[in-house]
mmCIF file of C-alpha atoms and ligand atoms in Angstrom:
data_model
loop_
_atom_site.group_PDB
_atom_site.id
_atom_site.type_symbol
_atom_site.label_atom_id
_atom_site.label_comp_id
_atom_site.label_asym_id
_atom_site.label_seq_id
_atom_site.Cartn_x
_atom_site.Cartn_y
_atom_site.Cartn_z
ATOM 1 C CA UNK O 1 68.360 227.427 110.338
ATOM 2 C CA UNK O 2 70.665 226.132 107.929
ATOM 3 C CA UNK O 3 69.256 224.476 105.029
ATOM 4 C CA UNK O 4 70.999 222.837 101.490
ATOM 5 C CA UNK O 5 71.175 225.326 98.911
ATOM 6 C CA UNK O 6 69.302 224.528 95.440
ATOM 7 C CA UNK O 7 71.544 222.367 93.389
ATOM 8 C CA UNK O 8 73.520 221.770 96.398
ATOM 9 C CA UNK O 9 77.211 219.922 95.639
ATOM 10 C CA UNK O 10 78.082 220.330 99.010
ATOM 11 C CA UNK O 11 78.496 216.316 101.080
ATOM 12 C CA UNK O 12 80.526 215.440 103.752
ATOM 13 C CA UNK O 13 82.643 212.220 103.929
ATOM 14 C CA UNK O 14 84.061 210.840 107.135
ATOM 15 C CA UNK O 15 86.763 208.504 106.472
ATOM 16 C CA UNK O 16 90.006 206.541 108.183
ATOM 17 C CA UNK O 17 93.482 207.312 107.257
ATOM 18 C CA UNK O 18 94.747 203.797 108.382
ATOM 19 C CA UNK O 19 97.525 203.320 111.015
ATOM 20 C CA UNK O 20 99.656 205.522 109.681
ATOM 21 C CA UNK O 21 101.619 204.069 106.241
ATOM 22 C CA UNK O 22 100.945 206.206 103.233
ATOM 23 C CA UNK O 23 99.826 202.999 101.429
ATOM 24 C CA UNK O 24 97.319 201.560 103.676
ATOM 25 C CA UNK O 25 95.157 204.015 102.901
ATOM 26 C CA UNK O 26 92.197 203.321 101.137
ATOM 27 C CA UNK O 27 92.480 204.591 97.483
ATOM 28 C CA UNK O 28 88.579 205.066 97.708
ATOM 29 C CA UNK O 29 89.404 207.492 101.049
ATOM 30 C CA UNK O 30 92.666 208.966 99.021
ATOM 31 C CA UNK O 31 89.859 210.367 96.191
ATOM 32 C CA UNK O 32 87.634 211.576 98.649
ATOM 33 C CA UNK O 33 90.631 213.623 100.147
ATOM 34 C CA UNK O 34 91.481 214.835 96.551
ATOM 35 C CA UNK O 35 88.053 215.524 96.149
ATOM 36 C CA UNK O 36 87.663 218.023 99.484
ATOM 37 C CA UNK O 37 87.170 221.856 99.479
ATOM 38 C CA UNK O 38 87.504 221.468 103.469
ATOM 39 C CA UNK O 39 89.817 219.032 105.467
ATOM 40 C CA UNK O 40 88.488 218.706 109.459
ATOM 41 C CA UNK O 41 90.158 216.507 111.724
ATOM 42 C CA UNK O 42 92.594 216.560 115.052
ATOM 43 C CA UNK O 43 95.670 218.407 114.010
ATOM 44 C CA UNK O 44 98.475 215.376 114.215
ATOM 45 C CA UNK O 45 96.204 213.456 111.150
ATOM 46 C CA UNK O 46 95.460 216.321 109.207
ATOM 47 C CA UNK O 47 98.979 216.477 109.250
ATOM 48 C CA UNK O 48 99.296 213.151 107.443
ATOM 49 C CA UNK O 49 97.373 213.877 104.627
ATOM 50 C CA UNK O 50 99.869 215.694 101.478
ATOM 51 C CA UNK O 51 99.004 220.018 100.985
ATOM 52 C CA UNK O 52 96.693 220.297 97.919
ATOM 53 C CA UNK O 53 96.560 224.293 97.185
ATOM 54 C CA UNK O 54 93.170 225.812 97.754
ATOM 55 C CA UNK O 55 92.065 223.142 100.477
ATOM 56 C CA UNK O 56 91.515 224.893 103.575
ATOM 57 C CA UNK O 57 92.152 222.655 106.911
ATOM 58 C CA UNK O 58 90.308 223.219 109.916
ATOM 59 C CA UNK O 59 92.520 221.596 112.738
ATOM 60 C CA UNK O 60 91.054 221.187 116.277
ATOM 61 C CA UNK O 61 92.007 219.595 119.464
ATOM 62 C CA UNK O 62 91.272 215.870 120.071
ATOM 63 C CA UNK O 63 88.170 216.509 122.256
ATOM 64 C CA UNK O 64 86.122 218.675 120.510
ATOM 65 C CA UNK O 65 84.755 215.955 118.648
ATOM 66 C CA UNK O 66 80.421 217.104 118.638
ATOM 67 C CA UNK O 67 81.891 220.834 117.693
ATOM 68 C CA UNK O 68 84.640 219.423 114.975
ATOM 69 C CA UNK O 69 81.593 217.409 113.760
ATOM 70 C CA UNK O 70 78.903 220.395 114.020
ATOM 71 C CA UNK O 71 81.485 222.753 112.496
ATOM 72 C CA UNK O 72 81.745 219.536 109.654
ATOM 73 C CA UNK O 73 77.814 219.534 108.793
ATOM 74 C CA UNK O 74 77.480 223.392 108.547
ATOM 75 C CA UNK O 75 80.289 223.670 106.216
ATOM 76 C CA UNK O 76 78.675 220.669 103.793
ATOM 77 C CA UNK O 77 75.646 222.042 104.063
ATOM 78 C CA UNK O 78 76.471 225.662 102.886
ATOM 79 C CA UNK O 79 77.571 224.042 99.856
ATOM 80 C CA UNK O 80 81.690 222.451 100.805
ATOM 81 C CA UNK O 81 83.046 219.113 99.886
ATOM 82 C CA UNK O 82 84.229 218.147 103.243
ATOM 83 C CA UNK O 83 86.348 215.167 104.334
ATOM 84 C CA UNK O 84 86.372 214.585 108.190
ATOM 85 C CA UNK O 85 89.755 212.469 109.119
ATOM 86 C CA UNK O 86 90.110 209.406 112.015
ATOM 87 C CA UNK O 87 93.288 207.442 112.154
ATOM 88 C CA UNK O 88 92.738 203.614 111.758
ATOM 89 C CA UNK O 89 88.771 203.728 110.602
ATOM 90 C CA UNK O 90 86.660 206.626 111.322
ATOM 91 C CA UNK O 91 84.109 204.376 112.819
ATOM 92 C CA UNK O 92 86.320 202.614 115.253
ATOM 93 C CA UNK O 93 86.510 205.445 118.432
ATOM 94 C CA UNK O 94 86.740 207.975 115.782
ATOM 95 C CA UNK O 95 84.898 210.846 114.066
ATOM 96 C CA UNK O 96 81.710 208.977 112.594
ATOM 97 C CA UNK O 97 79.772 208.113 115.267
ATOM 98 C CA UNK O 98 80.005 211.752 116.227
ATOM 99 C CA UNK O 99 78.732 212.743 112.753
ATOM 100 C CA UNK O 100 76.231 210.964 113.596
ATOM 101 C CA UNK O 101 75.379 212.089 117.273
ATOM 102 C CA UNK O 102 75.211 215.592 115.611
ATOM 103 C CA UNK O 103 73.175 214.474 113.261
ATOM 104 C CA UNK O 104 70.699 212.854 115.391
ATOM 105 C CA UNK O 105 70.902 215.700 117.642
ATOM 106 C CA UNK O 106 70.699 218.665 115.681
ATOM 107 C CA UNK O 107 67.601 219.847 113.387
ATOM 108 C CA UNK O 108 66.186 217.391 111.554
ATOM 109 C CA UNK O 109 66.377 219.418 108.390
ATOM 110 C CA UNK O 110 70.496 218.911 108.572
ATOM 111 C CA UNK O 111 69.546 215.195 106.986
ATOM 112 C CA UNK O 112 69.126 215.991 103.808
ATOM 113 C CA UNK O 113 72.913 216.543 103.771
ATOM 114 C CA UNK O 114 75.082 213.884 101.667
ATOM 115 C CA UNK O 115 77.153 211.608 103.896
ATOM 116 C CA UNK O 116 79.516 208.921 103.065
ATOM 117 C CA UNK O 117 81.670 207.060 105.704
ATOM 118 C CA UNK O 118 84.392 205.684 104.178
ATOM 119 C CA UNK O 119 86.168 202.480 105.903
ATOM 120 C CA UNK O 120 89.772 202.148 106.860
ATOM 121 C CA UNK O 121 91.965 199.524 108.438
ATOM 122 C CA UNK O 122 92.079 199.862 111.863
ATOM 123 C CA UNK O 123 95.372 199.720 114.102
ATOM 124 C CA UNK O 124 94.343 196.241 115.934
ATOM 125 C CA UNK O 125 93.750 194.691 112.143
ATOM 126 C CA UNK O 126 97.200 196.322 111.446
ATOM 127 C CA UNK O 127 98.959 195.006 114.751
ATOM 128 C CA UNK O 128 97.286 191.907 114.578
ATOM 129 C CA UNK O 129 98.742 191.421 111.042
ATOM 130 C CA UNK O 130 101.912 192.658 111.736
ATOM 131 C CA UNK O 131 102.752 189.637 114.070
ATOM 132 C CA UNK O 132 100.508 187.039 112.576
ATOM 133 C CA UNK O 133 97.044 186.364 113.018
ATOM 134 C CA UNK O 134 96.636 187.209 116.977
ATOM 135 C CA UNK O 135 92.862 187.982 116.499
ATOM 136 C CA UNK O 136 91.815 185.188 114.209
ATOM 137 C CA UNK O 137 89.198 184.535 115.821
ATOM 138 C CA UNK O 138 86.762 186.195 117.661
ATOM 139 C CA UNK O 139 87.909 189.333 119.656
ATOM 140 C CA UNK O 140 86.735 192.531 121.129
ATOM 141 C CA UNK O 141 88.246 195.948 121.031
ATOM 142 C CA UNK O 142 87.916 198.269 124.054
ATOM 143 C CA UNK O 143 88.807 202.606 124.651
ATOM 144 C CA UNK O 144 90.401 202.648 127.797
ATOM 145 C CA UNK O 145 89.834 206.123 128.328
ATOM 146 C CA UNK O 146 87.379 207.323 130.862
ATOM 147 C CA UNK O 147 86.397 211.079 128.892
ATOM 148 C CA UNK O 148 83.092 209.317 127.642
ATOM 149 C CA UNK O 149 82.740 206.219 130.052
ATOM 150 C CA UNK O 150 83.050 205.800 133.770
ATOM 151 C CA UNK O 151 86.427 204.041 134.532
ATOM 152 C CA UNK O 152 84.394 201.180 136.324
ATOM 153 C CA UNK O 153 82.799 200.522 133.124
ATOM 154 C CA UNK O 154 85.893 200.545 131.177
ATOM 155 C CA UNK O 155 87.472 197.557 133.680
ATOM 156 C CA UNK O 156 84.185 195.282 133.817
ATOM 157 C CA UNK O 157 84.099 195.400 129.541
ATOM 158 C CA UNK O 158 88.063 194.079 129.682
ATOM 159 C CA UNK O 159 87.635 191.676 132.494
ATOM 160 C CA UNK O 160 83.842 190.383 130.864
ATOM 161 C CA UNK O 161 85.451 189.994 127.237
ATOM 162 C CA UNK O 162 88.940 188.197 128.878
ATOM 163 C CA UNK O 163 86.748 185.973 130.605
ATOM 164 C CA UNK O 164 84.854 185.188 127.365
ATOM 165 C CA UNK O 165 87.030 183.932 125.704
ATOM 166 C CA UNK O 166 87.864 186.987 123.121
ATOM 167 C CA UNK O 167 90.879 187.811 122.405
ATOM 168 C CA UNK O 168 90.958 191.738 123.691
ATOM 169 C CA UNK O 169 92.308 194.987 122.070
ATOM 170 C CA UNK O 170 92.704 197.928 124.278
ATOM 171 C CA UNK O 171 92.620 201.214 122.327
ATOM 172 C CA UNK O 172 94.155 204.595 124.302
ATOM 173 C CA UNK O 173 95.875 202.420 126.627
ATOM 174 C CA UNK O 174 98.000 205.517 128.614
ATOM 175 C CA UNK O 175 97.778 209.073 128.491
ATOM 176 C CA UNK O 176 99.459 211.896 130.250
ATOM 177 C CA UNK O 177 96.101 212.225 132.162
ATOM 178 C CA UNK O 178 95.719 208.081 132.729
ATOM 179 C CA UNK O 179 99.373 206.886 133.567
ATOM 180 C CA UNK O 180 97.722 204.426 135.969
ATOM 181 C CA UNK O 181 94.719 202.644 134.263
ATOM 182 C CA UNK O 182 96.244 200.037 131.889
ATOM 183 C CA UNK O 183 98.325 198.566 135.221
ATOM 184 C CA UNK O 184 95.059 198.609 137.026
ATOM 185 C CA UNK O 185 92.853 196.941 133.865
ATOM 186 C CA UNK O 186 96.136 193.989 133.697
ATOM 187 C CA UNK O 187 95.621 193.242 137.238
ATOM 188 C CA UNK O 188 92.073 192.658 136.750
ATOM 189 C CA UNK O 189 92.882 190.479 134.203
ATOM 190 C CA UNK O 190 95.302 188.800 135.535
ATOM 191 C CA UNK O 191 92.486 187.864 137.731
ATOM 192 C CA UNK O 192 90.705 185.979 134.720
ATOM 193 C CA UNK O 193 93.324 184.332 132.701
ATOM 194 C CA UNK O 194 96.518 182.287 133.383
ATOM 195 C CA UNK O 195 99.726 184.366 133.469
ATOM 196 C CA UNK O 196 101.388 182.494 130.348
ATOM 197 C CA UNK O 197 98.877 184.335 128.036
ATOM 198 C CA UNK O 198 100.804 186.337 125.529
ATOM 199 C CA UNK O 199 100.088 190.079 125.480
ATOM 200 C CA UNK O 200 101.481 192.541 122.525
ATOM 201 C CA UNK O 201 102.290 195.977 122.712
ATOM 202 C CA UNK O 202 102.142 197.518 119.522
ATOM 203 C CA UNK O 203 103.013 201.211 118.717
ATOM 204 C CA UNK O 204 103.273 203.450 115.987
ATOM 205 C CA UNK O 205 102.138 199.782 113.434
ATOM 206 C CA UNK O 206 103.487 200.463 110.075
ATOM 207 C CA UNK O 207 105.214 204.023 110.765
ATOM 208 C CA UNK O 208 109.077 204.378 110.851
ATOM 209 C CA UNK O 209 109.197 203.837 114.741
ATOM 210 C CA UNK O 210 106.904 200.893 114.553
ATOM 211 C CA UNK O 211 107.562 199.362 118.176
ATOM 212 C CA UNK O 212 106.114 195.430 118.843
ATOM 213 C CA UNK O 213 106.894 194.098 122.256
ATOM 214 C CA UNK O 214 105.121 190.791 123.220
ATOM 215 C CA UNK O 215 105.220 190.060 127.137
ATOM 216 C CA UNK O 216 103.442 187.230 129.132
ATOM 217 C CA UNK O 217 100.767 188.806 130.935
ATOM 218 C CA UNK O 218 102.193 187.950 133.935
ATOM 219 C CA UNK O 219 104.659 190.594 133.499
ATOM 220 C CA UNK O 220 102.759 192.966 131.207
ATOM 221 C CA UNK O 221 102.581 196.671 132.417
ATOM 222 C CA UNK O 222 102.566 200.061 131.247
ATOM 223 C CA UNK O 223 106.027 200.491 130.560
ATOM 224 C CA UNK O 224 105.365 199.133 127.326
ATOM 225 C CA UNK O 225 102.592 201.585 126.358
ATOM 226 C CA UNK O 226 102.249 205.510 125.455
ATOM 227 C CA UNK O 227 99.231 207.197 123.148
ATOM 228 C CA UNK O 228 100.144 205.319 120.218
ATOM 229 C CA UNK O 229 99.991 201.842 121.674
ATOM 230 C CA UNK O 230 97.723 199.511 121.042
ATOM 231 C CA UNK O 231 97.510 196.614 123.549
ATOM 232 C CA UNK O 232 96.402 192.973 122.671
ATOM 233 C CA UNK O 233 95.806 190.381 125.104
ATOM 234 C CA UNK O 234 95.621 186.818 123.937
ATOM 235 C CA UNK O 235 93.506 184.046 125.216
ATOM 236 C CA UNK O 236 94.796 180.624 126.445
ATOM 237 C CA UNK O 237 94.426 179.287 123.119
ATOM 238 C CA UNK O 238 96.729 181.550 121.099
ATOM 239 C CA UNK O 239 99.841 180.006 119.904
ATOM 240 C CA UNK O 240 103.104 181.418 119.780
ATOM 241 C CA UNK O 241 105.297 180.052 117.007
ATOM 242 C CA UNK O 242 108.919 180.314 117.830
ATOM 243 C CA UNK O 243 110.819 180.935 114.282
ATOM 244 C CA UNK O 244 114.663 180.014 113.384
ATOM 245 C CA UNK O 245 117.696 182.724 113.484
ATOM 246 C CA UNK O 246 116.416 184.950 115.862
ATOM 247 C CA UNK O 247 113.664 185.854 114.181
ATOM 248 C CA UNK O 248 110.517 187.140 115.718
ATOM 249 C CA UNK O 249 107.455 184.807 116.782
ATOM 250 C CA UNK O 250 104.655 184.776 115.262
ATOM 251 C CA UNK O 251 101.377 184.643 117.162
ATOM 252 C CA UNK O 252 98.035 183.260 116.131
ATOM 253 C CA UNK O 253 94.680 182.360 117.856
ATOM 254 C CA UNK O 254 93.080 179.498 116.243
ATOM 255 C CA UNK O 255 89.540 180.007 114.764
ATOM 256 C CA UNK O 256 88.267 176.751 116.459
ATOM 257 C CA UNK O 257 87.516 176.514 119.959
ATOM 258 C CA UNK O 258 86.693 172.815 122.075
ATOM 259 C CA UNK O 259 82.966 172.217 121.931
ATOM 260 C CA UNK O 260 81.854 172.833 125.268
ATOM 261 C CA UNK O 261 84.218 175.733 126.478
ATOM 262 C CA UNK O 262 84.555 179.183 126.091
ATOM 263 C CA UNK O 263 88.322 178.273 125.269
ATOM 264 C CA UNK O 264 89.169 179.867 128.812
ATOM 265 C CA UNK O 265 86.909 178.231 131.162
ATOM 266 C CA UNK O 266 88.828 174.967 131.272
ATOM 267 C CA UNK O 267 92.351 176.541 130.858
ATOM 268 C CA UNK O 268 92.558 179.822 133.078
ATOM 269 C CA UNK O 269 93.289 179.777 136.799
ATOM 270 C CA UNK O 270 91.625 182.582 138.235
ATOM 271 C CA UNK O 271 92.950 183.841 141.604
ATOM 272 C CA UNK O 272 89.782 185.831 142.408
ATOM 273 C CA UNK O 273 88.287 188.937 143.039
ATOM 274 C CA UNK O 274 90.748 189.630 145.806
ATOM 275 C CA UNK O 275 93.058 190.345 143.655
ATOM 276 C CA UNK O 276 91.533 193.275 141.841
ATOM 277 C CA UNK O 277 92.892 196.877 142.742
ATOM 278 C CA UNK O 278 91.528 199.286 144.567
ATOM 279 C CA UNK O 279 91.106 201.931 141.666
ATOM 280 C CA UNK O 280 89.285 198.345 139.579
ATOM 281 C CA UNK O 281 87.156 196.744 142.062
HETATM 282 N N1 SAH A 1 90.150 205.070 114.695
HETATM 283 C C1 SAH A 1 91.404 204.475 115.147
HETATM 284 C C2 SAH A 1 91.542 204.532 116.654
HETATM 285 C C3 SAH A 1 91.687 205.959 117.200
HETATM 286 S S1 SAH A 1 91.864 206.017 118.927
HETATM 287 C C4 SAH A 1 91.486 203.044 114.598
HETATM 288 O O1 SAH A 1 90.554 202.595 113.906
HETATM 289 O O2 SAH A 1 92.502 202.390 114.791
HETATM 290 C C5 SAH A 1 93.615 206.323 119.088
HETATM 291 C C6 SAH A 1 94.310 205.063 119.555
HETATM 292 O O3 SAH A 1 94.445 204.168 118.454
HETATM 293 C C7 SAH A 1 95.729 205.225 120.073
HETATM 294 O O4 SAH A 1 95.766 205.637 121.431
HETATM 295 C C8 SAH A 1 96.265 203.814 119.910
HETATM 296 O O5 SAH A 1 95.742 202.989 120.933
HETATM 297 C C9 SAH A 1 95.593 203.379 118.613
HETATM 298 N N2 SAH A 1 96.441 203.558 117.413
HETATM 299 C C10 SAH A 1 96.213 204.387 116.385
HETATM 300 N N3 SAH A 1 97.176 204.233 115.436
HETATM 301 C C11 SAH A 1 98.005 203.278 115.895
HETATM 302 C C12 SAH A 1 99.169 202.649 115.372
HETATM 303 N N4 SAH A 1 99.674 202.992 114.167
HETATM 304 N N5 SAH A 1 99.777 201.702 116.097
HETATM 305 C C13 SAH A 1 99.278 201.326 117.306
HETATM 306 N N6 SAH A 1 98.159 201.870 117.848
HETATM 307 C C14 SAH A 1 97.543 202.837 117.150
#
């Protein structure tokens, strides 16, 4: 059994780098990564954060996230300063909540350990301000990705928060390993909301091969996605905001809603269940 050493200085901080600009990182996060004996996190962000001589960097593969986070705890607890890196925030489909899960897992003497999560902007608050204010009001963010969740589950979260009225982020949209899903998810949508609903593609927000596609949903599909897209579907109610010289449009959805609607119920034309895909239904 590992317990905290007398004095202990050792704590362990799980933070967000942000989407991926050096300067939407949080300069509380920055100090914290300063501050570190031991850097843990999937390889491709440790890789973001500057050398500091002396810091050691323990790089693992995306899905080892209960080991990374084991691995994590020991280290704090034997007396480390250790920083555990998401992109975006560490709490949206990142490292915290498996800090946690560890946590609540493991011995109960581990919980004596210091722990600070740190939060960081997230790439749908990034995308969204990128092209305006697309989720200005009230909106949902889903993982597409079926490691943790059962793919059914996955399609009946998009096509419940669509119908809702929320204006819906899907996180991990394609992989190498899910090349199908996202077309699958948009025809279930399509399902739920009018084809004239504005959908934005967003990849690599605030990097140097920043990528923002906007498509009606209608014609929305995967050939506007890879691993660092994030995909936001509109509601009936967003506006699009055509702008002079060739400029880009800027997209919005309105805070208010009618009384009496969801904002979709009066507005989208469903074509039904029969609709759905095979690999959805
Ligand atoms: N914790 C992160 C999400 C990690 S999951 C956050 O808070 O944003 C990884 C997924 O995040 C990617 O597949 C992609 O969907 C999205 N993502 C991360 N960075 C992004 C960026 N700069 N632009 C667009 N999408 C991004």
């Amino acid at each position: 059994m590992i317990t905290p050493a007398e004095g202990m200085t050792g704590r362990l901080t799980i933070l967000g780098l942000g989407p991926g600009a050096a300067d939407l990182v949080a300069p509380r996060a920055r100090a914290a990564l300063d501050q570190a004996t031991d850097l843990i996190g999937y390889g491709p962000y440790l890789a973001r954060v500057p050398e500091r001589p002396g810091q050691r960097r323990h790089a693992s593969d995306n899905r080892q996230e209960l080991e990374r986070a084991n691995h994590a705890i020991d280290l704090a607890l034997d007396g480390a300063r250790v920083a555990v890196v998401s992109s975006g925030d560490a709490g949206v489909f990142g490292m915290a909540a498996a800090v946690f899960e560890a946590l609540d897992r493991g011995d109960p003497t581990r919980r004596s350990l210091l722990v600070e999560v740190i939060p960081g902007i997230t790439a749908v608050q990034a995308a969204s301000a990128r092209i305006g204010a697309l989720c200005g009001g009230d909106y949902c963010v889903v993982n597409l990705s079926d490691n943790l969740k059962p793919f059914e589950t996955v399609c009946e979260r998009v096509a419940s928060a669509v119908a809702a009225g929320f204006v819906t982020a899907l996180y991990n949209p394609v992989s190498r390993a899910r090349p199908w899903q996202l077309n699958a998810v948009l025809d279930r949508v399509r399902t739920r909301l009018p084809g004239t609903v504005p959908v934005l593609f967003a990849t690599a927000v605030s990097r140097p091969d920043e990528r923002l596609v906007v498509r009606a949903l209608s014609t929305a599909s995967a050939a506007d996605a890879d691993m660092r897209t994030v995909v936001l579907i509109g509601t009936p109610l967003t506006r699009t905001i055509p702008r002079p010289n060739g400029a880009a449009p800027w997209l919005y959805t309105p805070r208010s809603v009618p009384a009496g609607t969801s904002g979709v119920a009066d507005t989208a034309t469903p074509d039904g269940d029969a609709e759905e895909t095979a690999a959805c239904a």
